[in-house]
Each structure stands twice: as structure tokens, then as C-alpha cells.
Amino acid sequence: MASNGYDLWLRYAPVEDQTLLTTYQEQFQSVYFKGGSSKLDVAQKELKRGITGMLGQNIVLNPSFSDKNTLIIASAKNLNTAISASLEKDLKDLGEEGFIIKSINTNGKNVIVVTANTDQGILYGTFKLLMLMQENRDLSAINRVEKPKIDLRILNHWDNLDRTVERGYAGFSLWNWQKLPGFIDQRYIDYARANASIGINGTVLTNVNANALVLTPRYIDKVTALADVFRPYGIKVYLTARFSAPIEIGGLETADPLDPKVKQWWKAKSDEIYQKIPDFGGFLVKANSEGQPGPQNYGRSHVDGANMLADAVSPHGGIVMWRAFVYSEDDATDRAKQAYSEFVPFDGQFRDNVIIQVKNGPIDFQPREPFHPMFGAMPKTPLMIEFQLTQEYLGFSTHLVYLPKLFEEVLQADTYQEGKGSTVAKVIDGSLHDKKITGMAGVANIGTDINWTGHPFAEANWYGFGRLAWDPELDSRDIAKEWLRATFSNKEEFVNTMEQVMIDSREAVVNYMTPLGLHHMMDTGHHYGPGPWVDNLSRADWNPVYYHKADSLGIGFDRTKSGSDAVDQYAPELAKRFNDPKTTPEEFLLWFHHLPWDYKLKNGESLWNGIALKYQEGVDEVGTLIKTWGKMKPYVDAARFNEVSMLLDIQLKEAKWWRDACLLYFQQFSQQPLPAGVEKPAETLDYFKSLRFPYAPGN
Ligand code: GCV
């Protein structure tokens, strides 16, 4: 079935397997599903849409029970007593968002029951039922009981009010502020459907590099219109709060969080927002980071700032997500250490409705970073993880990189903070330290491009994020399979082949950009392409040379006890392991160690040869990907097949560019030839250094 990608994983393509089609048709012969709330209404609409697409038939949704019912979709309080009694135990643990999909034998025949405690649960259950059908799953003995493991499953849009998107590579911002509130773009509704279908329940509409204007009455009306669209889908709206807003739009002379007038201003502002948007989620704040104003401008702390805002929203049930992405220009220690040093001493001092938002790694969304040492280190403070779906450092929307593989690696990393098995996932889902609020944020990769994310396969990163936010223990491979089936095809050969391609794509990008623990080697500002030579930026820690520290003796950042001692921010088991190059996992080798060019790797190669071979491996992996994709032609519509083919060709060129530029640059220090098997660079180092991209997107 042809697609331009707009339908995402909600294509509802006709079921091709005739036996399965007949079974599904029988299962949908008599459906009980009574509407009556905005959430149930959107669930009904979705069900009709899905069934029409997949089964080629219209369904009637009966508002009253009948003995003939083959499918019953109803919240627990509307089920008949026999059925609800049989589900009592499951329903008790289901919470506000969970659902049950179960085939139950009643009156001598099987009925599929979709139930939940709330209309929200019914909506999620309906989406899941449709997804299972898109995957062509047999429903006859279905027994699924699901509820989210994380409370806040939230997208962060780095969208500006002029509709540019910081680090956005898929067009402009979806939010048409000019036409809001009067004009409701169909895209807002389809955005909400897509999010609800994977359990995303929150969206921060505006950039963390915030603009106070969004807090003025005119914009609050526009935000209200979006909140009204999203509400039936169970999606709350949040805004970024510019810390200096009381000065910029409030006419105050200070934004000092301890000043009574400032406190009063934020309280009144919150009351104003909640009057229009009673279920407003709260604020996300980037403070005292990369030039953003914050409490430290007034000699106050993150606690002072976060708690002041938390007090303003708490009467309405709002929360504050306070970001830990801070690194000071006045701090000469290792940038990787700074967030931990600034935040961990404050453990236990934040209000109950504050959650600290921590990037997955200690630097900045690199192709590979060790997990952030703050995870597990603040037992008394809720921490949420922030992943980046938009591929700022991973090839923009041109490279096929399946990010759930990266997310899974971080989530399954063991912090050892409460002994073995203290994974990041357990920190995030709150189970390690019994956290009151839990959350996972994804920096959105969504824009006005027809397929939403620029690259057809980047849709999988949005999808996979939602799935992992629902359940951080999911296997990224299973997620890839679900997505492929719904988005492309159920043909086994296609699914099995492409699932492996997606899984491998993450390591490929690490190999051709930053192998063996190298990091932050991109070009300046736009972050497009390699720039390992950059050494002239105003702040030391903005320069790639600060991170790789290549010299005639070797390469890598010494974060051992005799170096920056970043290793000591990890639990003792890990600190010990990371302190010694022999016990450091090789994928993090140069993250933690500065090693001589002839250091011997586990495979017997010298470090120089090993680096060069990894770059080549990355390029080769893209070559293989191209060949494999070529064989997928019979399974994919022509439009998407060609799009992906063209993008892969660009990816290959850019992979070679990374390899050649980085190796030529490092070769100046290693003074060694490229090992056998590594292609000779096509251009000189000076050529690569001369490249300029004034109009690279996302800047
Ligand atoms: C929104 C990096 C990005 C910035 C981003 C920042 C952040 O530095 O390059 O564009 O700003 O992270 O996460 O706050």
C-alpha cells in the first residue's frame, strides 16, 4: 500500500492473509461499545477507521449489550457482573491508564473484552487492539494486561514562536501560532492520535531556550486551543518557563526567586494559565545553562528556583521539570562532572512536585555516552531521563539510525547504586528508590514534513520512544518489529531483515562518527559533519579538541582518578572498572582514558589501527545497509523505497566524510599509515577543514 509516511504506524493497511481476515471479521461481527465522553468518542472513531482500513468493512458500535456480542469495549463499571468478576484482580492493579484485552469464555462462546478503569484506559486499549491487528496477531486467546511503568511520558519540542525548530530537521514547527487559536490544523489532531497510540501523555510545546512571550495572555489563548485538541487523547500541555519572565513581560525589576513580588508574579501567572487550562501540566525549565537566566543570577540555587515555581503550580496539581543540563563557563573541571556536582548535594531539598530532568549521558546526546552518573545518585529526588529523538549529533534526518537501541543500552545499564541490578530503568520507573513522580522525556524529531520526521525510518524513533516510556524494559528489537509491521509490511522476510538492519544501524553511526568512546567531534554551531580540529571557540568545553585531546602521545580524555576523576561519580564497582583501561568496556575506552597510539586493544590491534578500522567498519555497515535495502524493493511502495534509497546514498557519503576527515586529522598525531582494509581518503585534510555550511538546518 502506497504511503507518503503521513499515516505513520497508523496506516491500517488491509489484512492480506485471508484466513486471518475472516477470523477478524467474525470477531468484529457484533461490537458493544458505548460512547459518551470525548475520550470514548475518539476511541470509537479510531476503531472505525482502523477496521474500515484493515477489514474493508464498516462496523456498527452497539450502545447496548447483546448475547451476540463478539467484542465488548467498556470500562469496568459498565461490564456485566460475570465478566467484571472474572477480571476483578487485574482491574484492581490497573490504575488510571492501564487496560485489559482478554478473550473470555462466556455463555459458551469466546468474547474479546477490552476494559479499563477509566476512559483513558479504554482509549489506550483500543489503540493496542488495532496495533495488534496491524501486526496480524491472533486474538482468539489474547490475554494482555498492561499499564504504564512511568507517569510522565512526554515530548519536548524545541520549537520557537517563529516556527523554527532548534535542532529540528523535519521542517518547521507544527504549531501555527499565527493562526491559533482560531484555526485548528488537522495535524494537531493527527499528532495527538499518534502520541496517544503509543501512550505519550504530555507535550512541552516550546523550546527550553525559552521565550517569555508564550506566557502572555494572547499566547495563553493559543496554548489553550491546543490543550483543548489534545485533552480527549489524554495529552497534557506544558510550557517552558523563562526564568526572567517577571522582568521581560511582568515589568518587575528582578526575577530573584526569593523576592516576594517575583513569587507572587509566578503564582498569579500560574492561576491565569490554570483558569484557561485546568489540566495544564506545568513548567519545564532550563536555567543557568548556555546563557539562559536562572536563580544563580541572583546568588540563589537550583532548589530556590525550582521550589518557587513548584509552589506556584502546586495548588493546581502542576509540576516543575527542572533540567540538570548545566555546565558553567567558569568551571575549569571536566564538563562531564558538572551536573552531578551541582545537583547531587541538593538531594531531598526539592518540593514534591519537582522532578529533575537529566540527559541520558553526562555530555550531550552523543552517539554513545556512558549513562549519566546522577542516575541512582539522588535517592530522595525524582529524576526523569531526557533522550533526544531529533538527530542533532547522529546525522540529522538524513541518516537511518534506530535510536531505541541506544535508549535500551542506557536503560539497561547498571548503576550499582543499590547493588547489582540497579539499572537506569529502575531509577527511572521509580522502583529503585520508591519515587513519587517518574518520567521520560524525548526531544521531538517532529516537524511539518509530510512524513513528520524527515526520514521515513526516523518515525521509528518517535514510536520507540513512546513504547519505552510506557515500559522501559521492552526489547528494542520487538519494538522495531511492531513498527515495521504497522508502517511497512507484515511479510516475514521484510520484517526479519529490516529488524536486524535497524538494530545494527546504531552501532554503525557510532563507528563512523565517534568510535571507542570518542565524543563531541562535530563541527561548530550547526553540528553538521566532523570538526575534530576545532579549537578556537570562546569556551574551552565547546571545542572538540577539549574532548579527544589527541596529541603525539595518544588520544582520549583521562577521567580516571589521576585525571578529572569523573569515574568517582559512579558507584564504587563501576568507578573501579572505569578507572582501568583493561576493565573499561572498549566502547567507552577513550571516554575515560588517554591512551598511547600503540596501546593494544582486545583484538590485538594497536589503538591507531583499531580506530581506523572502526571508522571503516562504520562505512562498510552503511554499504551493507544499502545492499540490503535494495533487496527490499518488492515489499515497499515505490515512493518510500526511493526516498530511503536516496537518503542511504547521502548517509554513505557522509559516513565516508566522517571517516576521512577524522582519520586524516588524527593521523597528524599518530604519524602512522592507515592499516590495510581502510580506504584511502579522497580529499585532503585542508579540504575537509575548508567546508562551510552557513545554511545547515536546525541552528
Ligand atoms: C536547546 C545542546 C544543543 C542546544 C540545546 C541544548 C540543551 O547544547 O546544541 O541546541 O538547546 O543542548 O539541551 O539545552
XYZ file of C-alpha atoms and ligand atoms in Angstrom:
713
model
C 0.000 0.000 0.000
C 1.471 3.316 -1.070
C 2.213 5.816 1.653
C 3.856 9.183 1.954
C 4.534 8.464 5.610
C 1.892 10.840 6.934
C -0.083 7.965 8.454
C 2.949 6.862 10.446
C 2.290 3.488 12.145
C -1.458 4.077 11.935
C -1.829 3.014 8.298
C -4.414 0.311 8.937
C -3.500 -1.472 5.731
C -5.856 -4.247 4.524
C -5.168 -7.623 6.141
C -3.783 -9.772 3.345
C -3.919 -13.171 4.998
C -7.408 -14.380 4.061
C -7.843 -16.816 6.966
C -6.880 -14.155 9.451
C -9.124 -11.648 7.728
C -12.116 -13.974 8.072
C -11.351 -14.572 11.741
C -11.051 -10.864 12.429
C -14.289 -10.223 10.573
C -16.042 -12.763 12.752
C -14.545 -11.208 15.859
C -15.920 -7.837 14.823
C -19.382 -9.077 13.918
C -21.144 -7.673 16.936
C -19.350 -4.972 18.867
C -20.604 -3.405 22.062
C -19.001 -0.004 22.531
C -20.963 2.816 24.088
C -19.611 6.342 23.680
C -20.488 9.280 25.827
C -17.237 11.045 26.674
C -14.741 12.855 24.492
C -12.181 10.102 25.114
C -14.594 7.324 24.228
C -15.660 9.234 21.159
C -12.117 9.459 19.825
C -11.581 5.780 20.654
C -14.697 4.883 18.667
C -13.638 6.993 15.732
C -10.212 5.360 15.722
C -11.717 1.891 15.909
C -13.971 2.586 12.944
C -11.109 3.986 10.962
C -8.873 1.033 11.759
C -11.485 -1.590 10.978
C -12.520 0.043 7.728
C -8.897 0.081 6.639
C -7.853 -3.366 7.792
C -11.023 -5.396 7.298
C -12.618 -3.440 4.484
C -15.900 -3.262 6.325
C -17.807 -0.718 8.336
C -18.674 -1.700 11.852
C -21.681 -0.802 13.902
C -20.928 0.050 17.505
C -23.877 -1.105 19.584
C -24.718 1.050 22.571
C -26.407 -1.824 24.427
C -25.286 -5.326 25.264
C -26.497 -8.355 23.391
C -25.857 -12.078 23.697
C -24.462 -11.938 20.211
C -21.561 -9.658 21.142
C -18.221 -10.896 19.873
C -16.301 -7.886 21.131
C -17.008 -5.762 24.170
C -15.243 -2.476 24.768
C -16.330 -0.980 28.051
C -14.905 0.418 31.215
C -15.077 -1.858 34.252
C -18.132 -0.183 35.723
C -20.115 -0.892 32.558
C -19.263 -4.568 32.226
C -21.759 -7.223 33.200
C -21.075 -8.714 36.608
C -19.894 -12.104 35.405
C -17.193 -10.582 33.224
C -16.119 -7.922 35.690
C -15.895 -10.532 38.463
C -13.548 -12.618 36.356
C -11.300 -9.591 35.810
C -11.503 -8.151 39.300
C -7.959 -8.960 40.313
C -6.376 -7.473 37.186
C -8.597 -4.402 37.340
C -7.522 -3.665 40.885
C -3.899 -3.151 39.845
C -4.611 -1.385 36.585
C -4.555 2.222 37.767
C -5.838 5.137 35.754
C -4.175 4.386 32.435
C -3.945 0.621 32.186
C -6.137 -1.710 30.142
C -7.020 -5.356 29.679
C -7.577 -7.100 26.358
C -8.766 -10.596 27.030
C -10.611 -13.347 25.285
C -13.212 -14.601 27.752
C -15.473 -17.589 27.507
C -18.965 -16.537 28.413
C -22.262 -18.248 27.646
C -20.338 -20.972 25.896
C -18.553 -18.730 23.394
C -15.482 -16.550 23.236
C -15.808 -12.803 23.517
C -12.931 -10.372 23.296
C -13.145 -7.846 26.090
C -11.288 -4.546 26.139
C -11.676 -2.932 29.509
C -10.114 -0.461 31.920
C -10.915 1.570 34.992
C -11.075 4.819 33.017
C -11.980 6.129 29.585
C -8.289 6.858 29.095
C -7.541 3.177 29.617
C -10.219 2.314 27.058
C -8.581 4.642 24.550
C -5.161 3.041 25.110
C -6.724 -0.421 24.941
C -8.433 0.404 21.659
C -5.197 1.629 20.139
C -3.430 -1.505 21.333
C -6.113 -3.749 19.850
C -5.701 -2.015 16.492
C -1.929 -2.243 16.716
C -2.073 -5.983 17.419
C -4.250 -6.382 14.356
C -1.833 -4.335 12.283
C 0.800 -6.825 13.400
C -1.579 -9.584 12.254
C -1.661 -11.167 15.689
C -4.084 -13.890 16.567
C -6.610 -12.521 19.063
C -8.500 -15.707 19.795
C -6.680 -16.459 23.045
C -5.486 -12.969 23.802
C -4.695 -12.095 27.390
C -2.999 -8.762 27.856
C -2.894 -6.693 30.978
C -0.887 -3.513 30.580
C -0.268 -0.326 32.458
C 2.475 2.229 32.025
C 5.519 1.903 34.274
C 6.287 5.620 34.020
C 3.957 8.516 34.862
C 5.171 11.327 32.594
C 5.701 10.179 29.021
C 6.418 13.399 27.386
C 7.728 15.032 24.237
C 9.861 18.158 24.466
C 9.520 20.365 21.430
C 12.404 22.739 20.940
C 10.008 24.867 18.883
C 10.329 28.622 18.717
C 7.443 31.054 18.377
C 8.618 31.993 14.864
C 8.116 28.307 13.957
C 11.788 27.486 13.559
C 12.795 24.380 15.491
C 16.106 24.315 17.311
C 17.875 21.141 16.159
C 14.845 20.360 14.003
C 15.431 18.585 10.696
C 11.872 17.849 9.602
C 10.583 21.232 8.535
C 9.040 23.918 10.669
C 7.174 23.740 13.938
C 3.740 22.148 13.842
C 2.337 24.963 15.964
C 0.978 27.668 13.742
C 0.940 30.419 16.350
C -0.229 32.998 13.828
C -3.448 31.126 13.027
C -4.097 29.842 16.531
C -6.455 29.861 18.367
C -8.999 30.214 15.548
C -7.561 27.699 13.123
C -7.145 24.074 14.189
C -4.836 22.325 11.782
C -5.752 18.667 11.158
C -2.139 17.943 12.023
C -2.746 18.773 15.683
C -5.351 16.026 15.798
C -3.201 13.516 13.950
C -0.256 14.385 16.195
C -2.430 13.661 19.212
C -3.649 10.371 17.732
C -0.119 9.230 17.023
C 1.037 10.096 20.521
C -1.944 8.530 22.248
C -1.462 5.367 20.207
C 1.909 4.824 21.927
C 0.939 6.163 25.325
C 2.582 9.588 25.239
C 0.608 11.733 27.680
C 2.369 15.088 27.701
C 3.882 17.633 25.385
C 6.051 20.629 26.118
C 5.163 22.937 23.258
C 8.066 25.357 23.432
C 11.841 25.421 23.348
C 13.820 25.114 26.570
C 15.728 28.135 25.293
C 12.560 29.898 26.209
C 10.661 32.952 25.096
C 8.614 34.696 27.805
C 6.054 35.808 25.240
C 4.313 32.436 25.347
C 3.223 33.336 28.885
C 1.343 36.458 27.751
C -2.477 36.345 27.519
C -2.572 36.281 23.716
C -0.370 33.201 23.582
C -2.057 31.540 26.511
C -5.240 31.603 24.413
C -3.380 29.843 21.621
C -1.970 27.264 24.018
C -5.499 26.760 25.365
C -6.725 25.853 21.890
C -4.015 23.208 21.565
C -4.741 21.868 25.048
C -8.419 21.513 24.053
C -7.441 19.465 20.992
C -5.100 17.214 22.950
C -7.289 16.634 26.024
C -9.501 13.860 24.557
C -6.311 11.959 23.752
C -5.051 12.172 27.318
C -2.237 14.546 26.463
C -1.421 17.382 28.817
C 0.224 20.554 27.683
C 3.309 22.015 29.378
C 5.294 25.177 28.675
C 8.864 26.210 29.161
C 9.227 28.974 31.726
C 11.802 31.627 31.003
C 13.202 32.457 34.376
C 13.449 36.164 33.631
C 9.798 36.406 32.507
C 8.801 38.529 35.539
C 11.152 41.208 34.214
C 10.514 40.742 30.488
C 6.739 40.582 30.493
C 5.884 41.361 34.118
C 7.516 44.745 34.495
C 9.414 43.711 37.654
C 12.974 44.718 38.295
C 14.155 41.326 39.352
C 13.464 37.628 38.840
C 15.046 36.676 42.171
C 13.120 33.572 43.253
C 13.132 34.648 46.900
C 11.665 38.071 46.190
C 8.001 38.145 47.334
C 6.924 40.104 44.259
C 8.514 37.520 41.965
C 6.830 34.682 43.837
C 3.530 36.490 43.592
C 4.015 37.104 39.873
C 4.550 33.412 39.112
C 1.613 32.478 41.324
C -0.678 34.877 39.505
C 0.662 33.749 36.138
C 0.016 30.120 37.033
C -3.503 30.935 38.241
C -4.141 32.715 34.947
C -2.994 29.685 32.935
C -4.956 27.200 35.023
C -8.093 29.240 34.691
C -7.986 28.574 30.967
C -6.308 25.162 31.037
C -7.416 23.378 34.202
C -5.268 20.336 33.438
C -2.154 22.302 32.446
C 0.813 20.044 33.218
C 3.323 22.590 34.486
C 6.681 24.038 33.533
C 9.922 22.765 32.068
C 12.923 24.949 32.908
C 16.424 25.305 31.553
C 18.109 27.664 33.978
C 21.680 28.878 34.245
C 22.708 26.811 31.289
C 24.134 28.021 27.999
C 23.197 31.632 28.699
C 19.668 31.035 29.962
C 18.757 33.100 33.022
C 18.220 31.347 36.333
C 18.321 31.627 40.109
C 22.128 31.782 40.157
C 21.913 35.228 38.542
C 20.670 36.330 41.984
C 23.018 34.229 44.064
C 20.276 31.628 44.600
C 20.348 27.903 43.938
C 18.525 25.458 41.671
C 16.478 24.469 44.728
C 15.371 28.074 45.303
C 14.371 28.461 41.673
C 12.615 25.134 41.227
C 10.755 25.296 44.547
C 9.491 28.802 43.883
C 7.923 27.690 40.588
C 6.708 24.454 42.171
C 4.830 26.457 44.811
C 3.168 28.498 42.082
C 1.728 25.458 40.281
C 1.184 23.058 43.180
C -2.284 24.370 44.207
C -3.408 23.253 40.743
C -1.633 19.907 40.741
C 1.094 21.109 38.369
C 4.702 20.024 38.324
C 8.096 21.531 37.511
C 10.604 19.660 35.389
C 13.928 21.288 36.182
C 16.735 20.407 33.818
C 20.149 19.280 35.029
C 21.852 20.099 31.731
C 24.217 22.652 33.246
C 27.883 23.295 32.714
C 29.463 26.530 33.721
C 31.954 28.533 31.716
C 33.736 29.391 34.970
C 34.266 25.780 35.933
C 37.626 24.540 34.740
C 36.978 20.920 35.754
C 35.639 18.282 33.405
C 32.277 19.285 31.842
C 31.086 15.703 32.275
C 31.238 16.168 36.063
C 29.392 19.411 36.492
C 25.704 18.470 36.594
C 26.375 15.835 39.251
C 28.441 18.278 41.318
C 25.770 20.962 41.127
C 22.734 18.781 41.797
C 23.591 15.775 43.946
C 24.266 17.884 47.086
C 20.659 19.119 46.831
C 19.157 15.635 47.092
C 15.981 15.733 49.169
C 15.626 19.516 49.120
C 13.238 19.887 46.199
C 9.469 20.133 46.625
C 7.410 17.007 45.989
C 6.156 18.331 42.662
C 9.647 18.920 41.245
C 11.335 16.353 39.049
C 14.891 16.786 37.810
C 15.300 16.112 34.103
C 18.661 14.548 33.287
C 20.047 13.824 29.824
C 20.898 10.198 29.211
C 24.633 10.857 29.327
C 26.868 13.394 31.072
C 27.806 15.421 27.983
C 25.137 15.896 25.358
C 23.260 13.219 23.403
C 26.348 11.862 21.686
C 26.127 8.720 19.518
C 27.369 6.863 22.590
C 27.886 8.026 26.151
C 28.020 6.112 29.401
C 24.850 6.683 31.446
C 24.665 9.916 33.440
C 26.147 9.378 36.908
C 23.225 11.255 38.501
C 21.005 8.225 37.862
C 20.749 6.399 41.131
C 22.758 9.041 42.989
C 19.784 11.105 44.227
C 17.649 8.608 46.141
C 15.410 11.297 47.624
C 14.678 13.243 44.432
C 12.563 12.233 41.452
C 14.707 12.084 38.292
C 13.418 11.773 34.772
C 15.539 10.840 31.797
C 15.784 13.010 28.680
C 16.526 11.354 25.358
C 16.976 13.163 22.077
C 14.870 11.871 19.206
C 15.925 14.610 16.852
C 19.299 13.538 15.475
C 21.402 16.587 16.282
C 24.546 14.506 16.636
C 23.504 11.455 14.644
C 23.167 12.604 11.061
C 20.134 14.897 11.249
C 17.137 13.405 9.449
C 19.369 12.064 6.689
C 20.875 9.046 8.458
C 18.999 5.875 9.213
C 19.731 5.338 12.896
C 17.376 3.377 15.104
C 17.581 5.134 18.448
C 15.603 2.763 20.696
C 18.724 0.579 20.581
C 20.656 3.450 22.158
C 17.863 4.133 24.672
C 17.752 0.474 25.649
C 21.512 0.396 26.230
C 21.205 3.316 28.654
C 18.083 1.994 30.377
C 19.639 -1.421 30.907
C 22.945 -0.009 32.175
C 23.578 -0.980 35.783
C 24.262 1.932 38.120
C 25.108 -0.438 41.026
C 23.800 2.283 43.333
C 21.796 -0.242 45.354
C 23.925 -3.226 44.404
C 23.884 -5.272 41.230
C 20.736 -4.905 39.151
C 20.165 -1.191 39.939
C 19.545 -0.372 36.316
C 18.806 3.082 34.973
C 15.342 1.747 34.022
C 14.677 1.041 37.700
C 15.794 4.528 38.641
C 13.508 5.996 36.020
C 10.446 3.880 36.761
C 10.879 4.839 40.412
C 11.196 1.302 41.720
C 14.809 1.584 42.915
C 14.099 4.344 45.410
C 10.316 4.436 45.535
C 9.913 7.723 43.677
C 6.657 9.638 43.805
C 6.836 11.035 40.260
C 8.514 9.316 37.340
C 9.132 10.471 33.809
C 10.793 10.093 30.454
C 11.208 12.990 28.018
C 12.075 12.806 24.349
C 13.259 15.838 22.413
C 10.895 15.627 19.466
C 12.024 14.947 15.904
C 8.726 16.143 14.509
C 8.021 18.958 12.063
C 5.879 19.961 9.122
C 7.496 17.495 6.690
C 4.814 15.349 5.135
C 6.161 12.270 6.914
C 6.579 14.232 10.179
C 10.196 13.242 10.879
C 12.096 13.814 7.617
C 13.436 10.270 7.270
C 10.848 7.517 6.899
C 12.790 5.462 9.440
C 13.019 8.331 11.926
C 9.331 7.729 12.599
C 10.521 4.614 14.429
C 12.427 6.784 16.890
C 9.260 8.622 17.902
C 7.375 5.317 18.064
C 10.106 3.558 20.036
C 10.439 6.397 22.484
C 6.744 6.186 23.310
C 6.930 2.433 23.752
C 9.941 2.621 26.082
C 8.359 5.429 28.080
C 5.390 3.107 28.590
C 7.652 0.227 29.540
C 11.395 0.842 29.841
C 12.032 -2.902 29.994
C 10.858 -3.523 26.426
C 13.272 -5.035 23.947
C 14.207 -2.567 21.207
C 14.120 -5.426 18.707
C 10.499 -6.208 19.483
C 9.671 -2.532 19.137
C 11.340 -2.442 15.714
C 9.277 -5.422 14.593
C 5.994 -3.884 15.719
C 6.839 -0.661 13.957
C 7.945 -2.334 10.718
C 4.803 -4.415 10.509
C 2.484 -1.481 11.067
C 4.443 1.001 8.983
C 5.619 -1.104 6.055
C 4.690 -4.738 5.708
C 3.935 -7.955 7.547
C 5.984 -10.059 5.128
C 8.289 -12.130 7.304
C 11.326 -11.745 5.104
C 10.983 -7.989 5.143
C 10.412 -7.765 8.883
C 13.234 -10.132 9.814
C 15.723 -8.456 7.503
C 14.894 -4.869 8.367
C 14.653 -5.538 12.083
C 18.316 -6.564 12.032
C 19.217 -3.566 9.873
C 17.598 -1.214 12.354
C 19.341 -2.821 15.304
C 22.740 -2.639 13.554
C 22.237 0.953 12.422
C 23.015 2.387 15.832
C 26.478 0.799 16.074
C 27.222 1.847 12.514
C 26.792 5.532 13.321
C 28.967 5.203 16.422
C 31.644 3.553 14.304
C 31.742 6.131 11.533
C 31.398 9.160 13.835
C 32.839 8.528 17.290
C 34.207 5.007 17.836
C 35.772 3.632 21.018
C 34.397 6.312 23.335
C 35.356 9.378 21.320
C 32.743 12.123 21.551
C 31.804 15.694 20.692
C 33.765 15.889 17.430
C 31.142 17.633 15.321
C 31.582 20.916 13.529
C 30.660 24.149 15.263
C 27.193 25.641 15.752
C 25.106 23.626 13.331
C 26.829 20.404 14.392
C 26.746 19.108 10.818
C 29.641 16.856 9.892
C 33.032 16.345 11.523
C 35.201 19.074 13.053
C 37.740 17.342 15.301
C 40.222 20.147 14.603
C 38.046 22.928 16.054
C 39.996 24.659 18.833
C 39.122 28.328 18.624
C 35.710 28.668 20.296
C 35.322 31.089 23.171
C 34.701 28.361 25.727
C 37.212 25.550 26.089
C 34.471 22.953 26.505
C 32.824 23.840 23.228
C 35.899 22.707 21.269
C 36.241 19.131 20.037
C 39.954 19.207 20.982
C 38.857 19.523 24.632
C 37.204 16.111 24.339
C 39.537 13.950 22.270
C 42.801 15.529 23.469
C 44.745 13.956 20.611
C 48.486 14.651 20.730
C 51.680 12.937 19.695
C 51.443 10.664 22.736
C 47.920 9.440 22.224
C 44.216 10.197 22.348
C 41.262 10.308 24.754
C 40.017 12.103 27.879
C 41.620 10.979 31.130
C 38.694 10.782 33.528
C 40.429 8.348 35.884
C 41.313 9.120 39.494
C 44.578 10.618 38.296
C 42.756 12.597 35.616
C 39.497 14.502 36.073
C 38.244 11.770 38.422
C 34.819 11.653 36.763
C 34.927 7.906 37.430
C 34.315 8.618 41.102
C 30.839 9.917 40.363
C 29.849 6.332 39.626
C 29.220 3.614 42.222
C 32.462 2.045 43.539
C 32.149 -1.095 41.371
C 31.927 0.993 38.233
C 34.467 3.580 39.346
C 36.944 0.764 39.735
C 36.060 -0.765 36.399
C 36.193 2.531 34.515
C 39.429 3.567 36.204
C 41.448 0.885 34.463
C 41.602 0.744 30.647
C 41.834 -3.035 30.803
C 38.460 -3.340 32.540
C 36.723 -0.424 30.843
C 34.336 -1.665 28.151
C 36.080 -0.798 24.891
C 33.112 1.182 23.666
C 33.926 3.696 26.424
C 37.711 3.424 26.274
C 38.582 6.943 25.118
C 35.772 8.453 27.164
C 37.663 7.507 30.311
C 41.290 7.186 29.205
C 44.029 8.982 27.341
C 45.994 6.159 25.763
C 49.086 5.874 23.577
C 48.610 5.247 19.860
C 50.213 1.843 20.230
C 48.004 0.763 23.169
C 46.910 -2.789 22.474
C 43.172 -3.389 22.040
C 41.466 -6.663 22.967
C 41.584 -7.848 19.359
C 45.357 -7.347 19.295
C 45.294 -4.240 17.086
C 47.059 -1.062 18.105
C 44.800 1.794 19.173
C 45.560 3.722 15.980
C 44.741 0.770 13.767
C 41.690 -0.029 15.866
C 40.289 3.475 15.492
C 40.885 3.467 11.743
C 39.315 0.034 11.336
C 36.255 1.063 13.335
C 35.707 4.049 11.036
C 35.962 1.742 8.054
C 33.601 -0.744 9.683
C 31.013 2.013 10.084
C 31.274 2.950 6.416
C 31.056 -0.709 5.400
C 27.964 -1.166 7.530
C 26.215 1.615 5.624
C 27.287 -0.079 2.380
C 25.713 -3.317 3.565
C 22.585 -1.448 4.575
C 22.267 -0.061 1.061
C 22.586 -3.526 -0.456
C 20.027 -4.950 1.934
C 17.581 -2.142 1.290
C 17.937 -2.786 -2.438
C 16.525 -6.267 -1.854
C 13.506 -4.855 -0.034
C 12.060 -3.298 -3.166
C 9.326 -5.927 -3.617
C 7.964 -5.190 -0.136
C 7.914 -1.404 -0.142
C 5.947 1.144 -2.149
C 7.953 2.965 -4.773
C 7.825 6.382 -3.124
C 9.207 5.321 0.226
C 11.607 2.883 -1.352
C 13.174 5.668 -3.406
C 13.238 8.127 -0.543
C 15.101 5.732 1.697
C 17.466 4.766 -1.151
C 18.419 8.382 -1.780
C 18.887 9.064 1.902
C 21.089 6.000 2.309
C 23.319 7.190 -0.520
C 23.774 10.503 1.281
C 24.410 8.657 4.525
C 27.185 6.674 2.860
C 28.817 9.823 1.540
C 28.636 11.449 4.946
C 29.953 8.347 6.694
C 32.991 8.454 4.411
C 33.367 12.153 5.108
C 33.448 11.482 8.867
C 35.950 8.651 8.410
C 38.291 10.536 6.129
C 38.211 13.846 7.965
C 38.741 12.310 11.407
C 41.445 9.873 10.323
C 43.403 12.497 8.382
C 43.237 14.795 11.371
C 44.308 12.158 13.929
C 46.998 10.854 11.606
C 48.888 14.108 12.118
C 49.429 12.968 15.705
C 49.736 9.217 15.306
C 52.141 9.629 12.391
C 51.187 6.166 11.222
C 49.812 4.831 7.958
C 46.244 3.655 7.593
C 46.038 -0.084 8.194
C 45.185 -2.483 5.388
C 41.475 -2.519 4.635
C 40.909 1.179 5.303
C 40.122 3.138 2.167
C 42.391 5.981 1.257
C 40.772 9.401 1.809
C 39.508 11.009 -1.373
C 40.351 14.564 -0.242
C 42.952 16.332 1.870
C 42.560 17.445 5.462
C 42.662 21.072 4.312
C 39.741 20.397 2.020
C 37.632 18.997 4.873
C 38.622 21.896 7.109
C 37.589 24.389 4.448
C 33.975 23.196 4.237
C 31.360 25.699 5.424
C 27.608 25.214 5.854
C 26.029 28.552 6.635
C 22.512 27.277 5.984
C 22.656 23.910 7.696
C 19.255 23.329 9.304
C 18.320 23.381 12.940
C 20.681 26.062 14.088
C 18.036 23.616 23.302
C 22.767 21.322 23.138
C 22.132 21.790 21.861
C 21.278 23.021 22.092
C 20.243 22.690 23.180
C 20.980 22.260 24.430
C 20.024 21.882 25.526
O 23.718 22.225 23.574
O 23.110 22.048 20.903
O 20.643 23.353 20.889
O 19.425 23.800 23.440
O 21.775 21.148 24.132
O 19.736 20.702 25.646
O 19.580 22.744 26.266
